[in-house]
């Protein structure tokens, strides 16, 4: 699990957040059009100070404002750092896309957001694919590819424009580069919009679009090291939906989802899953993600065991709209008018990696026969029982396992050493003859 280190109040509702790839810098875009950049303290300093760190100051272990400005006349809809962190990009409802320094906030270049219709098109998402390409998604469903090779937004006309979805693009996640790639940057990405998922190639355009999922797809994360039994290294994509269900898609099988995890159960559908991030491997050895939910909570989901492992609270009312891990391994959640900083808990029994071994055992148990299941139950495998006890969703599977164990036990009674009158007589006890 995670523990909350501090809470950072904002002056207006958060619309977007972005984290620097190599420095503890946090950029936020607000509903008032303001963009603000904070410097987070070093991880060890933040834990040392027992004072109230929710107040901005220059003291030890506090969060400092580097700069703050009203970047857009409307709201700031989206923010994105460049791959090396040397530039920050923002787009707002004033139909402008701006490029500026993350350390000073000074604008280097700006362009008008391209529009495919007679009316202006509001931005929905920015993603820096590589040092040469910036992806700009709009409410109309258009996805523009902008050239960054000159280090600035010089050309207002995009290199290419694709329409992977009929509705606004809600998420963009790059796929890992191929083994033949010389640049090391991805040339394909997954996007969601409306009720479909699509894969787009930098050169060939939209490659495939999924079937209609009859549920709004809102966020995506690529998880390596998972996949079908015969191809575990294939990778899967976790997709959050509008009804509280996390769907899993095998890479390359984009027609339809392969599995699902109910994160927020509810009659007629649960709360929306608005954002998702994978927990880094140096924090947990399993394949786990944190999902931001529309009710203001955070859910930790173990993808190997297909269950919700725990829950945290970001806000009592407002949805979580931003999630990420900074360069020092701290989780940053944003929603409403607050940003919270979380650190992996080191308490025994509450650590996020305590049941990693049992999760690996669960995966292998699924492939074993009933005899191996009996062995785990009859030999008192408490590790598995304790790990599954963290989630209410596992109660059915536990009961089934106990029933199987009892069934095996009853079968074993046929070998009992009976007395001379059979099953209706006195049992024969060794050493008492």
Short mmCIF file of C-alpha atoms in Angstrom, two decimals:
data_model
loop_
_atom_site.label_atom_id
_atom_site.label_comp_id
_atom_site.label_asym_id
_atom_site.label_seq_id
_atom_site.Cartn_x
_atom_site.Cartn_y
_atom_site.Cartn_z
CA UNK A 1 0.00 0.00 0.00
CA UNK A 2 0.91 3.67 -0.11
CA UNK A 3 0.92 6.34 2.58
CA UNK A 4 0.12 10.01 1.94
CA UNK A 5 3.14 12.26 2.50
CA UNK A 6 1.53 15.62 1.81
CA UNK A 7 -1.38 17.42 0.17
CA UNK A 8 -0.85 20.36 -2.18
CA UNK A 9 -3.82 22.77 -2.53
CA UNK A 10 -4.46 24.41 -5.90
CA UNK A 11 -6.12 27.73 -6.70
CA UNK A 12 -8.58 26.20 -9.17
CA UNK A 13 -9.80 22.86 -10.47
CA UNK A 14 -7.11 20.63 -11.95
CA UNK A 15 -7.56 19.73 -15.61
CA UNK A 16 -4.16 18.20 -16.39
CA UNK A 17 -0.84 17.32 -14.76
CA UNK A 18 2.57 16.33 -16.12
CA UNK A 19 5.73 15.01 -14.45
CA UNK A 20 9.31 15.74 -15.53
CA UNK A 21 11.13 12.55 -16.65
CA UNK A 22 14.38 13.15 -14.73
CA UNK A 23 13.76 15.92 -12.16
CA UNK A 24 11.17 16.27 -9.35
CA UNK A 25 9.12 18.84 -11.28
CA UNK A 26 5.32 18.83 -11.45
CA UNK A 27 3.35 20.89 -13.96
CA UNK A 28 -0.39 21.48 -13.54
CA UNK A 29 -2.96 22.97 -15.90
CA UNK A 30 -6.01 24.57 -14.28
CA UNK A 31 -9.56 25.41 -15.28
CA UNK A 32 -8.74 29.14 -15.12
CA UNK A 33 -6.08 28.80 -17.83
CA UNK A 34 -3.19 29.02 -15.37
CA UNK A 35 -0.17 26.74 -15.67
CA UNK A 36 1.96 26.28 -12.58
CA UNK A 37 5.22 24.41 -12.07
CA UNK A 38 6.27 23.03 -8.68
CA UNK A 39 9.56 21.60 -7.49
CA UNK A 40 9.03 18.65 -5.20
CA UNK A 41 11.54 18.04 -2.40
CA UNK A 42 13.93 15.12 -2.36
CA UNK A 43 12.30 11.93 -1.15
CA UNK A 44 14.40 11.69 2.04
CA UNK A 45 13.78 15.35 2.94
CA UNK A 46 10.03 15.04 2.48
CA UNK A 47 9.88 12.17 4.96
CA UNK A 48 12.09 13.89 7.57
CA UNK A 49 9.99 17.00 8.14
CA UNK A 50 7.06 16.56 10.51
CA UNK A 51 5.72 20.06 9.87
CA UNK A 52 2.64 20.84 7.81
CA UNK A 53 3.90 20.44 4.25
CA UNK A 54 0.59 21.38 2.65
CA UNK A 55 1.63 25.06 2.87
CA UNK A 56 4.00 26.29 0.18
CA UNK A 57 7.23 27.78 1.51
CA UNK A 58 10.99 27.68 1.10
CA UNK A 59 11.51 25.56 4.20
CA UNK A 60 13.01 22.13 4.38
CA UNK A 61 10.85 19.36 2.96
CA UNK A 62 8.26 21.69 1.39
CA UNK A 63 7.01 22.17 -2.16
CA UNK A 64 8.19 25.30 -3.97
CA UNK A 65 6.45 27.14 -6.80
CA UNK A 66 8.97 27.76 -9.59
CA UNK A 67 6.62 29.91 -11.66
CA UNK A 68 2.92 30.51 -12.27
CA UNK A 69 1.23 32.27 -15.17
CA UNK A 70 -2.08 32.45 -16.99
CA UNK A 71 -1.04 30.58 -20.11
CA UNK A 72 -4.46 30.40 -21.79
CA UNK A 73 -7.49 32.67 -21.87
CA UNK A 74 -9.79 29.69 -21.48
CA UNK A 75 -8.99 26.57 -19.50
CA UNK A 76 -5.73 24.64 -19.90
CA UNK A 77 -6.93 21.27 -21.17
CA UNK A 78 -3.68 19.31 -21.42
CA UNK A 79 0.05 19.39 -20.58
CA UNK A 80 3.02 17.28 -21.73
CA UNK A 81 6.79 17.29 -21.13
CA UNK A 82 9.22 16.51 -23.94
CA UNK A 83 11.12 13.20 -23.75
CA UNK A 84 14.20 14.81 -22.20
CA UNK A 85 12.25 17.30 -20.09
CA UNK A 86 13.72 20.35 -21.80
CA UNK A 87 10.33 21.62 -23.03
CA UNK A 88 6.75 21.78 -21.79
CA UNK A 89 3.71 21.96 -24.07
CA UNK A 90 0.18 23.10 -23.23
CA UNK A 91 -3.08 23.45 -25.15
CA UNK A 92 -6.21 25.30 -24.08
CA UNK A 93 -9.73 26.24 -25.04
CA UNK A 94 -8.39 29.46 -26.58
CA UNK A 95 -7.37 27.13 -29.45
CA UNK A 96 -3.65 27.74 -28.94
CA UNK A 97 -0.81 25.27 -28.52
CA UNK A 98 2.21 26.71 -26.67
CA UNK A 99 5.79 25.54 -26.16
CA UNK A 100 7.74 26.95 -23.21
CA UNK A 101 10.58 26.34 -20.77
CA UNK A 102 9.71 24.19 -17.74
CA UNK A 103 12.20 26.06 -15.53
CA UNK A 104 11.30 29.66 -16.40
CA UNK A 105 7.87 29.39 -18.04
CA UNK A 106 9.00 31.61 -20.92
CA UNK A 107 7.15 30.89 -24.18
CA UNK A 108 9.40 29.76 -27.04
CA UNK A 109 6.77 29.26 -29.75
CA UNK A 110 3.05 28.90 -30.27
CA UNK A 111 0.61 27.95 -33.02
CA UNK A 112 -3.14 27.88 -33.55
CA UNK A 113 -4.67 24.46 -33.12
CA UNK A 114 -5.49 23.01 -36.56
CA UNK A 115 -9.15 22.55 -37.37
CA UNK A 116 -10.71 20.26 -39.96
CA UNK A 117 -14.00 22.14 -39.86
CA UNK A 118 -15.16 25.72 -40.20
CA UNK A 119 -15.39 26.08 -36.41
CA UNK A 120 -12.34 25.89 -34.10
CA UNK A 121 -11.50 22.52 -32.55
CA UNK A 122 -10.72 22.29 -28.82
CA UNK A 123 -7.77 20.12 -27.72
CA UNK A 124 -8.31 17.00 -25.64
CA UNK A 125 -4.82 15.49 -25.27
CA UNK A 126 -1.11 16.05 -25.93
CA UNK A 127 1.54 13.34 -26.13
CA UNK A 128 5.20 13.68 -27.13
CA UNK A 129 5.90 10.52 -29.13
CA UNK A 130 9.57 11.28 -29.86
CA UNK A 131 11.91 14.29 -30.13
CA UNK A 132 10.56 14.71 -33.68
CA UNK A 133 6.81 14.14 -33.24
CA UNK A 134 4.09 15.66 -31.06
CA UNK A 135 0.61 14.13 -31.06
CA UNK A 136 -2.32 16.51 -30.63
CA UNK A 137 -5.81 15.03 -30.19
CA UNK A 138 -8.97 17.14 -30.45
CA UNK A 139 -12.63 16.94 -29.47
CA UNK A 140 -13.65 16.24 -33.06
CA UNK A 141 -11.71 12.95 -33.01
CA UNK A 142 -8.90 14.34 -35.15
CA UNK A 143 -5.34 13.28 -34.26
CA UNK A 144 -2.67 15.66 -35.60
CA UNK A 145 1.05 14.82 -35.95
CA UNK A 146 3.18 17.94 -35.49
CA UNK A 147 6.85 18.25 -36.45
CA UNK A 148 9.27 19.08 -33.61
CA UNK A 149 12.56 18.60 -35.45
CA UNK A 150 13.35 22.30 -35.44
CA UNK A 151 12.86 22.42 -31.68
CA UNK A 152 9.81 24.67 -31.94
CA UNK A 153 6.23 24.75 -33.17
CA UNK A 154 7.10 26.62 -36.34
CA UNK A 155 4.58 25.09 -38.76
CA UNK A 156 0.92 25.46 -37.89
CA UNK A 157 -0.06 22.87 -40.49
CA UNK A 158 0.35 19.30 -39.19
CA UNK A 159 2.40 16.72 -41.05
CA UNK A 160 -0.48 14.26 -40.95
CA UNK A 161 -4.01 14.10 -39.57
CA UNK A 162 -5.82 10.86 -38.74
CA UNK A 163 -9.30 10.06 -37.46
CA UNK A 164 -8.98 6.90 -35.35
CA UNK A 165 -12.27 7.54 -33.51
CA UNK A 166 -15.63 9.16 -34.07
CA UNK A 167 -15.51 10.79 -30.64
CA UNK A 168 -12.81 12.76 -28.78
CA UNK A 169 -9.55 10.93 -28.06
CA UNK A 170 -9.46 10.10 -24.34
CA UNK A 171 -6.03 8.42 -24.07
CA UNK A 172 -2.82 7.76 -26.00
CA UNK A 173 -0.29 5.07 -25.03
CA UNK A 174 2.77 4.25 -27.16
CA UNK A 175 3.57 0.62 -27.95
CA UNK A 176 7.15 -0.55 -27.32
CA UNK A 177 9.51 -0.03 -30.27
CA UNK A 178 10.32 -3.08 -32.37
CA UNK A 179 13.61 -4.95 -32.06
CA UNK A 180 14.64 -3.51 -35.43
CA UNK A 181 14.15 0.10 -34.28
CA UNK A 182 17.31 2.20 -34.45
CA UNK A 183 15.91 5.30 -32.70
CA UNK A 184 14.54 3.53 -29.64
CA UNK A 185 11.28 5.50 -29.90
CA UNK A 186 7.89 4.03 -30.65
CA UNK A 187 6.29 4.47 -34.06
CA UNK A 188 2.92 2.97 -33.09
CA UNK A 189 0.47 3.89 -30.37
CA UNK A 190 -2.87 2.88 -28.91
CA UNK A 191 -5.68 5.38 -28.53
CA UNK A 192 -9.17 5.25 -27.09
CA UNK A 193 -12.14 7.36 -28.02
CA UNK A 194 -15.81 6.83 -27.43
CA UNK A 195 -16.39 3.07 -27.29
CA UNK A 196 -13.48 1.92 -29.48
CA UNK A 197 -9.74 1.26 -29.26
CA UNK A 198 -7.46 1.92 -32.23
CA UNK A 199 -3.83 1.35 -33.22
CA UNK A 200 -2.13 3.99 -35.37
CA UNK A 201 1.24 3.85 -37.14
CA UNK A 202 3.45 6.90 -37.66
CA UNK A 203 3.81 6.19 -41.39
CA UNK A 204 0.81 4.05 -42.34
CA UNK A 205 -1.93 5.77 -40.36
CA UNK A 206 -4.76 3.94 -38.58
CA UNK A 207 -4.05 0.20 -38.71
CA UNK A 208 -7.01 -1.30 -36.86
CA UNK A 209 -10.03 -0.27 -34.86
CA UNK A 210 -11.70 -2.54 -32.32
CA UNK A 211 -15.30 -3.63 -32.22
CA UNK A 212 -17.77 -1.40 -30.43
CA UNK A 213 -17.32 -2.18 -26.72
CA UNK A 214 -20.67 -0.64 -25.74
CA UNK A 215 -18.87 1.11 -22.90
CA UNK A 216 -16.83 4.31 -22.88
CA UNK A 217 -13.07 3.68 -22.92
CA UNK A 218 -11.21 6.32 -20.92
CA UNK A 219 -7.60 5.40 -20.10
CA UNK A 220 -4.90 2.93 -21.15
CA UNK A 221 -1.59 1.48 -19.92
CA UNK A 222 0.73 -0.99 -21.63
CA UNK A 223 1.92 -3.81 -19.35
CA UNK A 224 4.94 -5.81 -20.52
CA UNK A 225 5.69 -9.36 -19.40
CA UNK A 226 2.09 -10.55 -19.60
CA UNK A 227 0.13 -12.31 -22.31
CA UNK A 228 -1.23 -15.67 -23.45
CA UNK A 229 0.22 -18.85 -21.91
CA UNK A 230 2.29 -19.59 -25.01
CA UNK A 231 3.60 -16.02 -25.28
CA UNK A 232 4.01 -14.46 -21.83
CA UNK A 233 6.31 -11.71 -23.12
CA UNK A 234 3.75 -10.46 -25.63
CA UNK A 235 2.37 -7.70 -23.41
CA UNK A 236 -1.17 -6.60 -22.65
CA UNK A 237 -3.02 -3.29 -22.58
CA UNK A 238 -5.16 -2.41 -19.55
CA UNK A 239 -8.11 -0.17 -20.46
CA UNK A 240 -10.30 1.66 -17.95
CA UNK A 241 -13.98 2.03 -18.80
CA UNK A 242 -16.85 4.27 -17.79
CA UNK A 243 -18.60 1.57 -15.75
CA UNK A 244 -15.82 0.62 -13.32
CA UNK A 245 -14.43 -2.34 -15.29
CA UNK A 246 -10.77 -2.73 -16.25
CA UNK A 247 -10.49 -4.66 -19.52
CA UNK A 248 -7.34 -6.48 -20.68
CA UNK A 249 -6.30 -6.71 -24.33
CA UNK A 250 -3.56 -8.94 -25.74
CA UNK A 251 -1.12 -7.05 -27.92
CA UNK A 252 -1.91 -7.79 -31.57
CA UNK A 253 -5.47 -9.01 -30.86
CA UNK A 254 -7.18 -5.65 -31.12
CA UNK A 255 -10.65 -6.77 -32.18
CA UNK A 256 -11.95 -7.32 -28.67
CA UNK A 257 -10.94 -7.56 -25.02
CA UNK A 258 -9.57 -10.84 -23.65
CA UNK A 259 -10.32 -10.49 -19.94
CA UNK A 260 -11.81 -8.07 -17.41
CA UNK A 261 -11.46 -7.06 -13.77
CA UNK A 262 -14.36 -5.40 -11.94
CA UNK A 263 -12.70 -2.54 -10.07
CA UNK A 264 -15.80 -0.70 -8.87
CA UNK A 265 -18.88 -2.94 -8.72
CA UNK A 266 -22.29 -1.34 -8.66
CA UNK A 267 -25.82 -1.86 -9.86
CA UNK A 268 -26.00 -0.68 -13.44
CA UNK A 269 -22.24 -0.09 -13.50
CA UNK A 270 -19.73 1.40 -11.10
CA UNK A 271 -17.81 4.66 -11.09
CA UNK A 272 -15.70 5.59 -14.12
CA UNK A 273 -12.00 4.66 -14.28
CA UNK A 274 -10.51 7.96 -15.44
CA UNK A 275 -6.74 7.39 -15.30
CA UNK A 276 -4.29 4.53 -14.81
CA UNK A 277 -0.57 4.02 -14.19
CA UNK A 278 1.57 0.92 -13.68
CA UNK A 279 3.44 0.63 -10.39
CA UNK A 280 7.19 0.58 -11.17
CA UNK A 281 9.07 -2.68 -10.86
CA UNK A 282 11.38 -1.37 -8.13
CA UNK A 283 8.35 -0.82 -5.88
CA UNK A 284 6.57 -4.11 -6.54
CA UNK A 285 7.64 -7.23 -8.35
CA UNK A 286 4.16 -8.11 -9.53
CA UNK A 287 2.14 -6.63 -12.37
CA UNK A 288 0.05 -4.05 -10.58
CA UNK A 289 -1.60 -0.79 -11.57
CA UNK A 290 -3.19 2.11 -9.73
CA UNK A 291 -6.50 3.34 -11.13
CA UNK A 292 -8.04 6.76 -10.48
CA UNK A 293 -11.81 6.43 -9.97
CA UNK A 294 -14.62 8.91 -10.50
CA UNK A 295 -15.56 8.88 -6.81
CA UNK A 296 -12.17 10.28 -5.77
CA UNK A 297 -10.60 6.99 -4.72
CA UNK A 298 -7.52 5.14 -5.95
CA UNK A 299 -7.68 1.38 -6.48
CA UNK A 300 -4.63 -0.89 -6.56
CA UNK A 301 -5.26 -3.78 -8.97
CA UNK A 302 -3.16 -6.94 -9.20
CA UNK A 303 -3.36 -7.94 -12.85
CA UNK A 304 -1.80 -11.37 -12.28
CA UNK A 305 -4.49 -12.33 -9.76
CA UNK A 306 -7.23 -10.31 -11.48
CA UNK A 307 -8.35 -8.65 -8.27
CA UNK A 308 -8.43 -5.33 -6.43
CA UNK A 309 -5.74 -5.41 -3.75
CA UNK A 310 -6.47 -2.19 -1.89
CA UNK A 311 -7.96 1.29 -1.98
CA UNK A 312 -6.81 4.81 -1.12
CA UNK A 313 -8.70 8.08 -0.86
CA UNK A 314 -7.64 11.16 -2.84
CA UNK A 315 -10.82 13.21 -2.50
CA UNK A 316 -14.27 12.68 -1.04
CA UNK A 317 -16.11 14.18 -4.01
CA UNK A 318 -13.99 15.07 -7.03
CA UNK A 319 -12.70 12.48 -9.51
CA UNK A 320 -9.02 11.64 -9.89
CA UNK A 321 -7.93 13.03 -13.28
CA UNK A 322 -4.14 12.63 -13.07
CA UNK A 323 -1.83 9.82 -11.94
CA UNK A 324 1.89 9.23 -12.32
CA UNK A 325 5.17 8.32 -10.66
CA UNK A 326 7.93 10.92 -10.46
CA UNK A 327 11.63 10.29 -11.00
CA UNK A 328 12.03 9.35 -7.32
CA UNK A 329 9.33 6.68 -7.32
CA UNK A 330 6.62 8.67 -5.54
CA UNK A 331 3.04 8.46 -6.77
CA UNK A 332 1.39 11.79 -7.65
CA UNK A 333 -2.41 11.92 -7.81
CA UNK A 334 -4.44 14.93 -8.86
CA UNK A 335 -8.11 15.79 -8.85
CA UNK A 336 -10.42 18.60 -7.78
CA UNK A 337 -8.30 21.36 -6.26
CA UNK A 338 -5.64 19.14 -4.68
CA UNK A 339 -2.55 17.18 -5.61
CA UNK A 340 -1.35 14.43 -3.27
CA UNK A 341 2.07 12.81 -2.98
CA UNK A 342 2.22 9.15 -1.92
CA UNK A 343 5.06 6.87 -0.94
CA UNK A 344 5.14 3.07 -0.81
CA UNK A 345 4.56 1.98 2.77
CA UNK A 346 7.33 0.03 4.52
CA UNK A 347 5.06 -1.30 7.29
CA UNK A 348 4.97 -5.07 7.65
CA UNK A 349 1.74 -6.57 6.46
CA UNK A 350 0.81 -3.43 4.55
CA UNK A 351 3.64 -3.34 2.05
CA UNK A 352 2.69 -3.54 -1.55
CA UNK A 353 5.13 -6.33 -2.28
CA UNK A 354 4.29 -8.63 0.63
CA UNK A 355 2.26 -11.07 -1.44
CA UNK A 356 4.36 -11.08 -4.60
CA UNK A 357 5.43 -14.67 -4.06
CA UNK A 358 1.87 -15.78 -3.55
CA UNK A 359 0.78 -13.99 -6.73
CA UNK A 360 3.33 -15.96 -8.70
CA UNK A 361 2.11 -19.12 -7.01
CA UNK A 362 -1.48 -18.27 -7.90
CA UNK A 363 -0.56 -17.92 -11.55
CA UNK A 364 1.11 -21.33 -11.60
CA UNK A 365 -1.73 -22.89 -9.58
CA UNK A 366 -4.16 -21.95 -12.36
CA UNK A 367 -2.23 -24.20 -14.70
CA UNK A 368 -1.96 -27.16 -12.29
CA UNK A 369 -4.50 -29.93 -11.79
CA UNK A 370 -6.84 -30.40 -8.85
CA UNK A 371 -4.32 -32.54 -7.00
CA UNK A 372 -1.90 -29.64 -6.68
CA UNK A 373 -4.76 -27.46 -5.45
CA UNK A 374 -5.49 -30.07 -2.80
CA UNK A 375 -1.87 -30.06 -1.72
CA UNK A 376 -1.87 -26.32 -1.20
CA UNK A 377 -5.02 -26.43 0.88
CA UNK A 378 -4.29 -29.54 2.95
CA UNK A 379 -0.74 -28.48 3.72
CA UNK A 380 -1.94 -25.18 5.20
CA UNK A 381 -0.72 -22.71 2.57
CA UNK A 382 -1.46 -19.66 4.69
CA UNK A 383 0.36 -17.27 2.38
CA UNK A 384 -2.21 -17.71 -0.35
CA UNK A 385 -5.12 -17.44 2.08
CA UNK A 386 -3.81 -14.22 3.58
CA UNK A 387 -3.13 -12.59 0.22
CA UNK A 388 -6.59 -13.37 -1.09
CA UNK A 389 -8.15 -12.17 2.14
CA UNK A 390 -7.28 -8.57 1.24
CA UNK A 391 -10.09 -8.45 -1.31
CA UNK A 392 -13.78 -9.24 -0.98
CA UNK A 393 -13.81 -10.28 -4.62
CA UNK A 394 -11.81 -13.41 -3.79
CA UNK A 395 -14.28 -14.88 -1.30
CA UNK A 396 -15.99 -17.06 -3.93
CA UNK A 397 -12.76 -18.57 -5.16
CA UNK A 398 -11.64 -19.30 -1.59
CA UNK A 399 -14.90 -21.11 -0.82
CA UNK A 400 -14.56 -23.19 -3.96
CA UNK A 401 -11.04 -24.17 -2.97
CA UNK A 402 -12.20 -25.28 0.50
CA UNK A 403 -15.02 -27.31 -1.03
CA UNK A 404 -12.59 -29.03 -3.38
CA UNK A 405 -10.40 -29.86 -0.40
CA UNK A 406 -13.30 -31.39 1.48
CA UNK A 407 -14.29 -33.40 -1.54
CA UNK A 408 -10.80 -34.86 -1.83
CA UNK A 409 -10.84 -35.63 1.88
CA UNK A 410 -14.05 -37.62 1.59
CA UNK A 411 -12.60 -39.65 -1.24
CA UNK A 412 -9.60 -40.47 0.92
CA UNK A 413 -11.77 -42.02 3.64
CA UNK A 414 -12.35 -45.16 1.59
CA UNK A 415 -8.91 -46.36 2.71
CA UNK A 416 -9.80 -46.24 6.44
CA UNK A 417 -8.90 -49.42 8.29
CA UNK A 418 -12.31 -50.74 9.40
CA UNK A 419 -13.10 -53.36 11.98
CA UNK A 420 -14.58 -56.81 11.36
CA UNK A 421 -18.12 -55.43 11.02
CA UNK A 422 -17.30 -53.00 8.23
CA UNK A 423 -18.49 -49.41 8.17
CA UNK A 424 -21.15 -50.08 10.86
CA UNK A 425 -18.76 -51.54 13.41
CA UNK A 426 -15.96 -50.30 15.59
CA UNK A 427 -12.88 -48.94 13.88
CA UNK A 428 -9.67 -50.93 14.23
CA UNK A 429 -6.96 -48.92 15.98
CA UNK A 430 -3.38 -49.97 15.55
CA UNK A 431 -1.58 -51.01 18.75
CA UNK A 432 -4.84 -51.75 20.61
CA UNK A 433 -5.44 -55.30 19.36
#
